[in-house]
Each structure stands twice: as structure tokens, then as C-alpha cells.
Amino acid sequence: MKCEIPWPNGYKGVIVIQLTLRQKKIIEIVKEKGPITSEQIAAQLSLTRATLRPDLSVLTMVGILEAKPRVGYYHTEKPLPFFIGDELRQLKVKDVKSRPVVARDDVTIYDAVVTMVLEDIGTLIIVEEGGLLAGVVSRKDLLKITLGQADIHKVPVGVVMTRCPNVITISPEESVYEAARKMVQYQVDGLPVVVANSISAKEEKKEVEGLEVVGRITKTNITKIFVELGAGIY
Ligand code: ADP
């Protein structure tokens, strides 16, 4: 969590702190029950006041909680943006990814459109034998080809797809923040979630190394998380 600390001389310093589980619990209690005294918080957590003191100091210092004499602690409601950044970095792609919808590169443009409609997706992931990533096809890739004279019942998606190694991917262990950052940087709506793997390919009669597709993460996943964070679910 990043916090701006105003210094007495007018400078502003930024510190990054990681909230502990106990600090998160304190915030939840104060949010729900505040104003609440430190004795009451301690009782809820079955801890002593002395044990809680450093946590309460940190939380008031960074402005998450405020303390009023003879009233108790209450939540300032200010730091939600800090929490969102914090949680997005902790949340992993594997926790939120969707099932991949894949096709081979020889399916026709027509069939790709039908799959997108039936599966309610905006990007189709194209795989080789064994589920290794070959490319991606977006809605606009498909729309563009309909502007020409192409026979959509004959032309394969391989003609319009963005091919590896130009496909931007993410691993299940990376953070949701990193996924969102890549989508913004590369101006794409989604990323295949992949792990490096080798498979024995019948077609090539040998071990083939590549990126096995294990999921997908899209702007829709990110928007859902954003709404859940706003509602206090994460
Ligand atoms: P749309 O084209 O429907 O607006 P995108 O913005 O996701 O959807 O796609 C823009 C272009 O980027 C398309 O040509 C598509 O093939 C390509 N593309 C989509 N996803 C990726 C990705 N993960 N990596 C690289 N290119 C991608």
C-alpha cells in the first residue's frame, strides 16, 4: 500500500507498506462497528490492548483510521484507492481466470464468429495440437475480413489471427495488476493464460515445446474484480 506522508517542512514522502492480516481484520471491525474503543477491538480479536497498539498507530498514521478522544476509532473511508492497488497486486491471475475458449487455425471465419456468439466471448484463442498457443483472433480481426470479398465459409482464421510470438500472454502466478497493466500497455481486451510446457506431438512425431493455454483473462474479469473490491468482497 502506498501512502503519502506529509512532512513538517512541506515535502511529501511516499512509503509503501504491506497490511498484515491482523491490520486488515482491525479495519473490518472498525468499519462495521466504529466508533469503537481499542479495548473493544482487542476483545473482538482476543488480544490485549498493548498488542494492538502498534497496529492502531500504523493505521491512524497512514489515515485509514481516525481516533477521537473518549469516542474511539472510526474508519475514514479515504483510502479505498490504496486498497485496490494493494489487492490487485496480491490477487493472482489463477484466482480469477476464465476457462479458455480455443479453436484450431483451420476453422473458418464463419465458424469462429459462431463460436464467439455461442460462447459469449470477444477473443478466440487459437491453439496447435496439444493445446499449445498459436495465436488469437479478436472481433475486429473478423469484422475486418468481412469488408473485402473473402468467402467467410472458406477462409480459415489462421489468415487473420495475430500469431505467436506477437501474442501477449500472462502466467497463472502473475498478479491481476500485471494482467491489467499489459492489457492497457498493448491495447488488447484479453490475454491467454499460459504455462511453458512440452507435449509429444503426433503430427510432428516429436516433443514440441511451447505455451500451454490454461485459461484467459479479459477486461471483463478485471471489471468484475473492481466491482467486488468496491463492494468490499475481496
Ligand atoms: P478488438 O480488435 O475486437 O478491438 P483487441 O483490442 O483485443 O480486440 O484486439 C486488437 C488487435 O490485437 C487484434 O488484431 C487482435 O488480434 C490483437 N490481439 C488481441 N489480443 C491480443 C494479445 N493478447 N496479444 C497480442 N495481440 C492481441
PDB file of N, CA and C in Angstrom, residues 1-6 15-17 19 23 27 55-65 76 78-79 82-83:
ATOM      1  N   MET A   1       0.843  -1.180   0.000  1.00  0.00           N
ATOM      2  CA  MET A   1       0.000   0.000   0.000  1.00  0.00           C
ATOM      3  C   MET A   1       0.887   1.243   0.000  1.00  0.00           C
ATOM      4  N   LYS A   2       0.577   2.203  -0.878  1.00  0.00           N
ATOM      5  CA  LYS A   2       1.368   3.429  -0.934  1.00  0.00           C
ATOM      6  C   LYS A   2       0.681   4.515  -0.119  1.00  0.00           C
ATOM      7  N   CYS A   3       1.418   5.195   0.700  1.00  0.00           N
ATOM      8  CA  CYS A   3       0.810   6.265   1.478  1.00  0.00           C
ATOM      9  C   CYS A   3       1.639   7.531   1.353  1.00  0.00           C
ATOM     10  N   GLU A   4       0.969   8.643   1.169  1.00  0.00           N
ATOM     11  CA  GLU A   4       1.676   9.921   1.143  1.00  0.00           C
ATOM     12  C   GLU A   4       1.754  10.445   2.560  1.00  0.00           C
ATOM     13  N   ILE A   5       2.974  10.666   3.010  1.00  0.00           N
ATOM     14  CA  ILE A   5       3.157  11.166   4.379  1.00  0.00           C
ATOM     15  C   ILE A   5       3.589  12.636   4.296  1.00  0.00           C
ATOM     16  N   PRO A   6       2.783  13.565   4.792  1.00  0.00           N
ATOM     17  CA  PRO A   6       3.217  14.965   4.770  1.00  0.00           C
ATOM     18  C   PRO A   6       4.280  15.196   5.845  1.00  0.00           C
ATOM     19  N   ILE A  15       5.595   6.257   1.185  1.00  0.00           N
ATOM     20  CA  ILE A  15       6.088   4.994   1.718  1.00  0.00           C
ATOM     21  C   ILE A  15       5.165   3.875   1.238  1.00  0.00           C
ATOM     22  N   VAL A  16       5.738   2.696   1.132  1.00  0.00           N
ATOM     23  CA  VAL A  16       4.923   1.557   0.729  1.00  0.00           C
ATOM     24  C   VAL A  16       4.850   0.607   1.904  1.00  0.00           C
ATOM     25  N   ILE A  17       3.644   0.293   2.346  1.00  0.00           N
ATOM     26  CA  ILE A  17       3.510  -0.666   3.447  1.00  0.00           C
ATOM     27  C   ILE A  17       2.591  -1.810   3.032  1.00  0.00           C
ATOM     28  N   LEU A  19      -0.148  -4.297   4.441  1.00  0.00           N
ATOM     29  CA  LEU A  19      -1.006  -4.505   5.614  1.00  0.00           C
ATOM     30  C   LEU A  19      -0.952  -5.963   6.031  1.00  0.00           C
ATOM     31  N   GLN A  23      -4.067  -6.342  10.742  1.00  0.00           N
ATOM     32  CA  GLN A  23      -4.461  -4.959  10.450  1.00  0.00           C
ATOM     33  C   GLN A  23      -5.716  -4.929   9.586  1.00  0.00           C
ATOM     34  N   ILE A  27      -9.372  -3.242  10.511  1.00  0.00           N
ATOM     35  CA  ILE A  27     -10.108  -2.318   9.634  1.00  0.00           C
ATOM     36  C   ILE A  27     -11.559  -2.791   9.463  1.00  0.00           C
ATOM     37  N   ASP A  55      -0.375  -1.672  15.769  1.00  0.00           N
ATOM     38  CA  ASP A  55      -1.240  -1.751  14.583  1.00  0.00           C
ATOM     39  C   ASP A  55      -2.139  -0.521  14.482  1.00  0.00           C
ATOM     40  N   LEU A  56      -2.708  -0.132  15.619  1.00  0.00           N
ATOM     41  CA  LEU A  56      -3.598   1.040  15.613  1.00  0.00           C
ATOM     42  C   LEU A  56      -2.816   2.311  15.277  1.00  0.00           C
ATOM     43  N   SER A  57      -1.557   2.362  15.734  1.00  0.00           N
ATOM     44  CA  SER A  57      -0.733   3.544  15.405  1.00  0.00           C
ATOM     45  C   SER A  57      -0.488   3.621  13.901  1.00  0.00           C
ATOM     46  N   VAL A  58      -0.139   2.473  13.315  1.00  0.00           N
ATOM     47  CA  VAL A  58       0.131   2.468  11.869  1.00  0.00           C
ATOM     48  C   VAL A  58      -1.126   2.872  11.106  1.00  0.00           C
ATOM     49  N   LEU A  59      -2.249   2.283  11.473  1.00  0.00           N
ATOM     50  CA  LEU A  59      -3.489   2.535  10.722  1.00  0.00           C
ATOM     51  C   LEU A  59      -3.973   3.982  10.861  1.00  0.00           C
ATOM     52  N   THR A  60      -3.691   4.599  12.018  1.00  0.00           N
ATOM     53  CA  THR A  60      -4.083   6.008  12.143  1.00  0.00           C
ATOM     54  C   THR A  60      -3.056   6.906  11.454  1.00  0.00           C
ATOM     55  N   MET A  61      -1.780   6.505  11.527  1.00  0.00           N
ATOM     56  CA  MET A  61      -0.734   7.322  10.909  1.00  0.00           C
ATOM     57  C   MET A  61      -0.946   7.447   9.399  1.00  0.00           C
ATOM     58  N   VAL A  62      -1.324   6.343   8.749  1.00  0.00           N
ATOM     59  CA  VAL A  62      -1.497   6.399   7.293  1.00  0.00           C
ATOM     60  C   VAL A  62      -2.887   6.897   6.904  1.00  0.00           C
ATOM     61  N   GLY A  63      -3.731   7.158   7.895  1.00  0.00           N
ATOM     62  CA  GLY A  63      -5.012   7.809   7.593  1.00  0.00           C
ATOM     63  C   GLY A  63      -6.164   6.866   7.296  1.00  0.00           C
ATOM     64  N   ILE A  64      -5.982   5.572   7.579  1.00  0.00           N
ATOM     65  CA  ILE A  64      -7.092   4.636   7.337  1.00  0.00           C
ATOM     66  C   ILE A  64      -8.118   4.760   8.461  1.00  0.00           C
ATOM     67  N   LEU A  65      -7.606   4.856   9.704  1.00  0.00           N
ATOM     68  CA  LEU A  65      -8.483   5.034  10.862  1.00  0.00           C
ATOM     69  C   LEU A  65      -8.216   6.398  11.486  1.00  0.00           C
ATOM     70  N   THR A  76     -11.995   6.149   8.115  1.00  0.00           N
ATOM     71  CA  THR A  76     -12.080   7.443   7.434  1.00  0.00           C
ATOM     72  C   THR A  76     -12.690   7.354   6.049  1.00  0.00           C
ATOM     73  N   LYS A  78     -11.313   7.030   3.438  1.00  0.00           N
ATOM     74  CA  LYS A  78     -10.481   7.669   2.423  1.00  0.00           C
ATOM     75  C   LYS A  78      -9.656   6.704   1.571  1.00  0.00           C
ATOM     76  N   PRO A  79      -9.082   5.662   2.133  1.00  0.00           N
ATOM     77  CA  PRO A  79      -8.017   5.002   1.393  1.00  0.00           C
ATOM     78  C   PRO A  79      -8.425   3.902   0.435  1.00  0.00           C
ATOM     79  N   PHE A  82      -6.034   3.053  -2.284  1.00  0.00           N
ATOM     80  CA  PHE A  82      -4.836   2.358  -1.836  1.00  0.00           C
ATOM     81  C   PHE A  82      -5.093   0.863  -1.771  1.00  0.00           C
ATOM     82  N   PHE A  83      -6.271   0.517  -1.211  1.00  0.00           N
ATOM     83  CA  PHE A  83      -6.594  -0.898  -1.058  1.00  0.00           C
ATOM     84  C   PHE A  83      -6.703  -1.576  -2.406  1.00  0.00           C
TER      85      PHE A  83
END
